[in-house]
Amino acid sequence: MFDALTAKAPDAIMHLMAMCKADTNPDKIDLGVGVYKTEDGATPIMRAVKKAEQLWWQEEQSKTYVSTVGNADFRRTMLELILGKDLLEKYDPRLASSQAAGGSGALRLGAELIYSASPEASVWVSTPTWANHIPLISSAGLKIKTYPYYNRETLGVDFDDMLSAIKEGAKPGDIVLLHGCCHNPTGADLSHAEWDQLSEFLTEHKLVPFVDLAYFGLGRGMDDDTYGLRKLVQTQDELVLAASCSKNFALYRERVGLIAVLTKDVDSAINAQSQFGAIQRKIISMPPDHGAALVARILDDPQLREEWTAELDEMRERMRSLRAQLSDALNVQGGEVMSAAVKNQNGMFSTLPLSKAQAVALREKHSIYLTDSGRVNIAGTNTTNIPRFAEALLSVI
Ligand code: LMR
């Protein structure tokens, strides 16, 4: 039967990662896959994670199954981290949650739950969005629609166009997928005022927000990065949240994520909770525990939590400093718009106004790896390679 299969094109981001790995040029610059890097190009295990692993190795007593919805301490500490103590206390009875296999697993569980509740709902995603959003969500059976988001000329958000397109096409009960912060792939986020306006818009049009919070802590700080989500929790009847610990705990390969929903009432939350268990059971039975146990261990331990927060702050500040350095290097005639955007955008990514041919030229002539859409992982730049990157970039534009 397998002779009936045809070959699939490789995933663009994973393929880029493989091409960069295979390049033997010692001066290659890897601005591809979204992982944090230090000045010397390493993606280390965070110090608090390493310590928690040592402690956990001594403390863990069993490897028996935990639960279809995962580690309860992880779910509690993550929700408390994201929402803050007061909001969690207030909204906890209307929340259901499950640990998930990474942010991708969380998105998929969220999509499955939406499909179970409302199979006719469409999910509105931004143009552009993270390459894996559409496959993950549509494979649960949901229809995808798109709204304009990023203006490739101004390198900013087309907020009015975004609202008009959704207003024109969406029906009550449709889902609007939003990047909580550090929009992937553009780095262009909504302002607080835009989140406020969006929350009224969603209420008015009876739409349900689905917030993907994959990079919180890496944009402008925990409070700022969760502003939009917290606003929506306080204003919406229903909401879906997918969070990831891949980036802010650097736990990429451990696959640590959280899916949560805010429901209209307590009974619906109880039902949603049971649905999460059932959905997970039919896909992967239950999520892996190790990474989630480490996150819970860190967040529940004041000392480890402080160390983790300090390192996360360092990572974020380093990326802001790289943005400032790259912005300075691009601030020449013809580079002004890019220069301003790179400085003001958030998180790991910016999308630069490059054609596919220009992205390929950077790869083939300069060993600089970024996606064909022009997405750059800022964390892949460093003080040494920024001048070469800026020069090559300006030469192909
Ligand atoms: C990225 O966007 O590069 C990362 O989130 C990795 C991935 O899985 O795509």
Short mmCIF file of C-alpha atoms in Angstrom, two decimals, residues 3-333:
data_model
loop_
_atom_site.label_atom_id
_atom_site.label_comp_id
_atom_site.label_asym_id
_atom_site.label_seq_id
_atom_site.Cartn_x
_atom_site.Cartn_y
_atom_site.Cartn_z
CA ASP A 3 3.69 2.54 -2.95
CA ALA A 4 0.59 4.74 -3.24
CA LEU A 5 2.31 7.48 -1.25
CA THR A 6 3.81 10.50 -2.94
CA ALA A 7 6.71 12.50 -1.52
CA LYS A 8 5.93 15.57 0.56
CA ALA A 9 7.93 18.77 0.20
CA PRO A 10 10.11 19.25 3.30
CA ASP A 11 8.89 21.72 5.91
CA ALA A 12 10.41 25.07 4.91
CA ILE A 13 11.83 26.01 8.32
CA MET A 14 13.18 22.52 9.05
CA HIS A 15 14.70 22.36 5.56
CA LEU A 16 16.40 25.72 6.08
CA MET A 17 17.83 24.42 9.37
CA ALA A 18 19.25 21.35 7.56
CA MET A 19 20.72 23.45 4.72
CA CYS A 20 22.46 25.74 7.19
CA LYS A 21 23.84 22.79 9.15
CA ALA A 22 25.27 21.33 5.94
CA ASP A 23 26.99 24.61 4.92
CA THR A 24 30.71 24.37 5.72
CA ASN A 25 31.40 28.12 5.44
CA PRO A 26 32.79 29.09 8.90
CA ASP A 27 31.26 32.56 8.47
CA LYS A 28 27.73 31.32 7.77
CA ILE A 29 24.97 33.21 9.56
CA ASP A 30 21.96 31.23 10.79
CA LEU A 31 18.89 33.46 10.99
CA GLY A 32 16.47 30.61 10.31
CA VAL A 33 14.74 28.48 12.90
CA GLY A 34 13.37 30.34 15.93
CA VAL A 35 15.73 29.38 18.70
CA TYR A 36 17.58 31.74 21.04
CA LYS A 37 21.34 31.93 20.58
CA THR A 38 24.16 33.38 22.63
CA GLU A 39 26.91 35.61 21.19
CA ASP A 40 28.84 32.48 20.16
CA GLY A 41 25.86 30.82 18.49
CA ALA A 42 24.98 28.30 21.23
CA THR A 43 21.46 27.51 22.44
CA PRO A 44 22.25 26.55 26.04
CA ILE A 45 20.07 24.90 28.65
CA MET A 46 18.98 27.69 30.99
CA ARG A 47 20.77 27.76 34.35
CA ALA A 48 17.58 27.39 36.40
CA VAL A 49 16.49 24.48 34.20
CA LYS A 50 19.82 22.72 34.73
CA LYS A 51 19.51 23.19 38.51
CA ALA A 52 15.90 22.02 38.52
CA GLU A 53 16.96 18.93 36.56
CA GLN A 54 19.57 18.09 39.19
CA LEU A 55 17.06 18.51 41.99
CA TRP A 56 14.36 16.64 40.11
CA TRP A 57 16.69 13.72 39.44
CA GLN A 58 16.93 13.26 43.22
CA GLU A 59 13.32 14.05 44.06
CA GLU A 60 11.39 12.17 41.38
CA GLN A 61 10.17 8.89 42.81
CA SER A 62 8.37 7.25 39.92
CA LYS A 63 7.90 7.30 36.19
CA THR A 64 4.36 5.97 36.35
CA TYR A 65 1.66 7.71 34.31
CA VAL A 66 0.54 11.14 35.47
CA SER A 67 -2.72 12.02 33.72
CA THR A 68 -4.21 12.59 30.28
CA VAL A 69 -4.20 16.33 31.01
CA GLY A 70 -0.68 16.21 32.39
CA ASN A 71 1.01 17.64 35.44
CA ALA A 72 -1.40 19.61 37.68
CA ASP A 73 1.39 21.71 39.25
CA PHE A 74 2.55 22.69 35.77
CA ARG A 75 -0.94 23.80 34.76
CA ARG A 76 -1.42 25.80 37.96
CA THR A 77 1.98 27.51 37.92
CA MET A 78 1.79 28.32 34.22
CA LEU A 79 -1.66 29.85 34.50
CA GLU A 80 -0.50 31.85 37.49
CA LEU A 81 2.59 33.03 35.57
CA ILE A 82 0.56 34.05 32.53
CA LEU A 83 -2.48 35.58 34.22
CA GLY A 84 -1.03 36.70 37.53
CA LYS A 85 -2.40 35.57 40.91
CA ASP A 86 -5.42 37.88 41.06
CA LEU A 87 -6.80 37.11 37.62
CA LEU A 88 -6.24 33.40 38.08
CA GLU A 89 -8.10 33.43 41.37
CA LYS A 90 -10.99 35.33 39.85
CA TYR A 91 -11.35 33.32 36.64
CA ASP A 92 -10.16 29.87 37.76
CA PRO A 93 -13.69 28.37 38.04
CA ARG A 94 -14.30 29.22 34.36
CA LEU A 95 -10.96 27.81 33.18
CA ALA A 96 -10.14 24.36 31.84
CA SER A 97 -6.61 23.39 30.89
CA SER A 98 -4.31 20.64 29.78
CA GLN A 99 -0.61 20.18 29.48
CA ALA A 100 0.27 19.68 25.81
CA ALA A 101 3.15 18.38 23.73
CA GLY A 102 4.69 21.79 23.08
CA GLY A 103 3.00 24.90 21.75
CA SER A 104 2.11 22.95 18.60
CA GLY A 105 0.39 20.26 20.66
CA ALA A 106 -1.48 23.02 22.49
CA LEU A 107 -2.67 24.57 19.23
CA ARG A 108 -3.82 21.19 18.00
CA LEU A 109 -5.69 20.39 21.24
CA GLY A 110 -7.31 23.81 21.08
CA ALA A 111 -8.36 23.24 17.48
CA GLU A 112 -9.75 19.80 18.34
CA LEU A 113 -11.77 21.22 21.23
CA ILE A 114 -13.17 24.00 19.03
CA TYR A 115 -14.08 21.45 16.37
CA SER A 116 -15.89 19.28 18.95
CA ALA A 117 -17.86 22.30 20.17
CA SER A 118 -18.48 24.07 16.88
CA PRO A 119 -17.37 22.21 13.72
CA GLU A 120 -18.73 24.96 11.48
CA ALA A 121 -16.56 27.68 13.01
CA SER A 122 -13.84 29.17 10.82
CA VAL A 123 -10.49 30.17 12.27
CA TRP A 124 -9.18 33.54 11.06
CA VAL A 125 -5.41 33.74 10.87
CA SER A 126 -3.15 36.69 10.10
CA THR A 127 -1.30 37.12 6.81
CA PRO A 128 1.41 36.16 7.30
CA THR A 129 1.35 33.78 10.23
CA TRP A 130 3.64 31.07 11.59
CA ALA A 131 3.96 28.45 8.85
CA ASN A 132 2.68 25.66 11.08
CA HIS A 133 -0.52 27.40 12.24
CA ILE A 134 -2.61 26.50 9.22
CA PRO A 135 -1.59 22.79 9.03
CA LEU A 136 -2.03 22.32 12.78
CA ILE A 137 -5.45 23.90 12.96
CA SER A 138 -6.92 22.76 9.66
CA SER A 139 -5.94 19.15 10.28
CA ALA A 140 -8.40 19.15 13.19
CA GLY A 141 -11.10 19.76 10.55
CA LEU A 142 -11.57 23.50 10.98
CA LYS A 143 -11.86 25.90 8.06
CA ILE A 144 -9.19 28.59 7.77
CA LYS A 145 -9.76 32.17 6.65
CA THR A 146 -7.16 34.91 6.55
CA TYR A 147 -7.05 38.55 7.57
CA PRO A 148 -4.46 41.12 6.44
CA TYR A 149 -1.96 42.00 9.15
CA TYR A 150 1.53 43.01 8.08
CA ASN A 151 2.24 45.76 5.61
CA ARG A 152 5.44 44.84 3.77
CA GLU A 153 6.05 48.48 2.83
CA THR A 154 5.66 50.20 6.19
CA LEU A 155 6.71 47.01 8.05
CA GLY A 156 3.90 47.72 10.53
CA VAL A 157 0.47 46.31 11.35
CA ASP A 158 -2.48 47.21 9.11
CA PHE A 159 -4.87 47.28 12.05
CA ASP A 160 -7.81 48.94 10.30
CA ASP A 161 -7.60 46.52 7.37
CA MET A 162 -7.42 43.63 9.80
CA LEU A 163 -10.64 44.67 11.55
CA SER A 164 -12.46 45.49 8.30
CA ALA A 165 -11.64 42.10 6.75
CA ILE A 166 -12.79 40.21 9.83
CA LYS A 167 -15.91 42.35 10.16
CA GLU A 168 -16.82 41.73 6.54
CA GLY A 169 -16.23 37.99 6.46
CA ALA A 170 -16.62 36.51 9.93
CA LYS A 171 -19.81 35.09 11.37
CA PRO A 172 -20.65 35.04 15.10
CA GLY A 173 -18.82 32.19 16.79
CA ASP A 174 -15.84 32.30 14.43
CA ILE A 175 -12.40 32.14 16.00
CA VAL A 176 -9.70 34.79 15.60
CA LEU A 177 -6.17 33.48 16.05
CA LEU A 178 -3.96 36.18 17.59
CA HIS A 179 -0.28 36.19 18.47
CA GLY A 180 -0.19 37.27 22.12
CA CYS A 181 3.20 38.97 21.62
CA CYS A 182 6.30 38.74 19.42
CA HIS A 183 4.29 38.02 16.27
CA ASN A 184 5.86 35.16 14.30
CA PRO A 185 7.06 35.83 11.60
CA THR A 186 6.86 39.64 11.62
CA GLY A 187 7.76 40.88 15.11
CA ALA A 188 5.04 43.53 14.65
CA ASP A 189 2.70 43.50 17.64
CA LEU A 190 -0.53 45.25 18.50
CA SER A 191 -0.23 48.25 20.81
CA HIS A 192 -2.11 48.30 24.12
CA ALA A 193 -4.65 50.67 22.59
CA GLU A 194 -5.17 48.26 19.68
CA TRP A 195 -5.69 45.33 22.06
CA ASP A 196 -8.28 47.42 23.91
CA GLN A 197 -10.05 48.23 20.65
CA LEU A 198 -9.82 44.62 19.49
CA SER A 199 -11.42 43.36 22.68
CA GLU A 200 -14.46 45.60 22.07
CA PHE A 201 -14.56 44.53 18.44
CA LEU A 202 -14.56 40.82 19.35
CA THR A 203 -17.36 41.33 21.85
CA GLU A 204 -19.40 43.37 19.39
CA HIS A 205 -19.08 40.77 16.63
CA LYS A 206 -19.38 37.72 18.94
CA LEU A 207 -16.01 36.31 17.91
CA VAL A 208 -13.81 34.09 20.05
CA PRO A 209 -10.10 34.90 20.44
CA PHE A 210 -7.55 32.08 20.27
CA VAL A 211 -4.30 33.52 21.62
CA ASP A 212 -1.01 31.85 20.75
CA LEU A 213 1.48 32.87 23.43
CA ALA A 214 4.71 31.25 22.32
CA TYR A 215 7.28 33.93 23.16
CA PHE A 216 6.06 35.61 26.34
CA GLY A 217 8.85 37.13 28.39
CA LEU A 218 10.97 37.67 25.29
CA GLY A 219 9.26 40.78 23.91
CA ARG A 220 9.10 43.66 26.38
CA GLY A 221 8.67 41.81 29.69
CA MET A 222 6.10 39.54 31.26
CA ASP A 223 3.45 42.20 31.97
CA ASP A 224 3.70 43.81 28.58
CA ASP A 225 3.80 40.51 26.73
CA THR A 226 0.63 39.27 28.42
CA TYR A 227 -1.26 42.59 28.24
CA GLY A 228 -3.48 41.53 25.34
CA LEU A 229 -4.30 38.13 26.76
CA ARG A 230 -5.09 39.53 30.21
CA LYS A 231 -7.29 42.18 28.65
CA LEU A 232 -9.24 39.53 26.74
CA VAL A 233 -9.62 37.30 29.80
CA GLN A 234 -11.27 40.22 31.58
CA THR A 235 -13.55 41.20 28.73
CA GLN A 236 -14.53 38.07 26.79
CA ASP A 237 -17.05 35.35 27.60
CA GLU A 238 -14.90 32.72 25.96
CA LEU A 239 -11.27 32.45 24.95
CA VAL A 240 -8.66 29.87 23.95
CA LEU A 241 -5.02 30.14 25.02
CA ALA A 242 -2.09 28.10 23.71
CA ALA A 243 1.20 28.70 25.51
CA SER A 244 4.65 27.28 24.93
CA CYS A 245 7.74 26.83 27.12
CA SER A 246 9.99 26.09 24.14
CA LYS A 247 11.46 29.57 23.92
CA ASN A 248 11.18 31.21 27.34
CA PHE A 249 12.39 28.11 29.19
CA ALA A 250 14.53 26.99 26.18
CA LEU A 251 12.90 23.56 26.53
CA TYR A 252 12.39 23.14 22.78
CA ARG A 253 12.93 19.40 22.43
CA GLU A 254 11.15 18.52 25.67
CA ARG A 255 7.82 19.62 24.12
CA VAL A 256 6.21 21.60 26.94
CA GLY A 257 3.02 23.50 26.30
CA LEU A 258 -0.30 24.45 27.84
CA ILE A 259 -3.77 24.74 26.37
CA ALA A 260 -6.48 26.53 28.32
CA VAL A 261 -9.97 27.75 27.65
CA LEU A 262 -12.08 30.33 29.40
CA THR A 263 -15.73 29.28 29.26
CA LYS A 264 -18.97 31.16 29.90
CA ASP A 265 -19.76 29.30 33.11
CA VAL A 266 -18.43 26.78 35.60
CA ASP A 267 -20.32 23.79 34.15
CA SER A 268 -18.89 24.42 30.69
CA ALA A 269 -15.39 24.55 32.18
CA ILE A 270 -15.95 21.16 33.85
CA ASN A 271 -17.12 19.71 30.53
CA ALA A 272 -14.22 21.24 28.62
CA GLN A 273 -11.80 19.80 31.17
CA SER A 274 -13.13 16.30 30.53
CA GLN A 275 -12.97 16.90 26.77
CA PHE A 276 -9.29 17.82 26.97
CA GLY A 277 -8.56 14.48 28.64
CA ALA A 278 -10.55 12.57 26.03
CA ILE A 279 -8.99 14.39 23.06
CA GLN A 280 -5.46 13.94 24.34
CA ARG A 281 -6.14 10.25 25.01
CA LYS A 282 -7.08 9.64 21.41
CA ILE A 283 -4.04 11.45 19.99
CA ILE A 284 -1.05 10.80 22.27
CA SER A 285 -2.78 9.38 25.38
CA MET A 286 -0.91 11.75 27.68
CA PRO A 287 1.81 14.37 27.42
CA PRO A 288 5.46 13.77 28.40
CA ASP A 289 6.17 14.85 32.00
CA HIS A 290 9.86 15.72 32.29
CA GLY A 291 9.91 19.25 30.90
CA ALA A 292 6.61 20.20 32.52
CA ALA A 293 7.83 18.93 35.90
CA LEU A 294 10.91 21.15 35.54
CA VAL A 295 8.80 24.21 34.76
CA ALA A 296 6.59 23.55 37.79
CA ARG A 297 9.70 22.95 39.94
CA ILE A 298 11.15 26.32 38.87
CA LEU A 299 7.97 28.34 39.19
CA ASP A 300 7.14 26.91 42.62
CA ASP A 301 10.63 27.58 44.02
CA PRO A 302 11.23 31.30 44.78
CA GLN A 303 15.02 31.02 44.33
CA LEU A 304 14.86 29.10 41.03
CA ARG A 305 12.08 31.34 39.79
CA GLU A 306 14.20 34.40 40.46
CA GLU A 307 17.16 32.86 38.61
CA TRP A 308 14.97 31.91 35.66
CA THR A 309 13.45 35.38 35.51
CA ALA A 310 16.90 36.98 35.59
CA GLU A 311 18.16 34.81 32.72
CA LEU A 312 15.01 35.43 30.69
CA ASP A 313 15.54 39.16 31.25
CA GLU A 314 19.13 38.80 30.01
CA MET A 315 17.96 37.00 26.88
CA ARG A 316 15.34 39.62 26.15
CA GLU A 317 17.70 42.54 26.76
CA ARG A 318 20.34 40.91 24.54
CA MET A 319 17.84 40.64 21.70
CA ARG A 320 16.83 44.27 22.17
CA SER A 321 20.47 45.27 22.03
CA LEU A 322 20.97 43.22 18.84
CA ARG A 323 17.94 44.95 17.37
CA ALA A 324 19.47 48.33 18.19
CA GLN A 325 22.83 47.35 16.65
CA LEU A 326 21.23 45.97 13.47
CA SER A 327 19.00 49.02 13.27
CA ASP A 328 22.06 51.30 13.40
CA ALA A 329 23.80 49.27 10.69
CA LEU A 330 20.73 49.52 8.42
CA ASN A 331 20.20 53.21 9.01
CA VAL A 332 21.62 54.29 5.66
CA GLN A 333 19.94 55.57 2.52
#
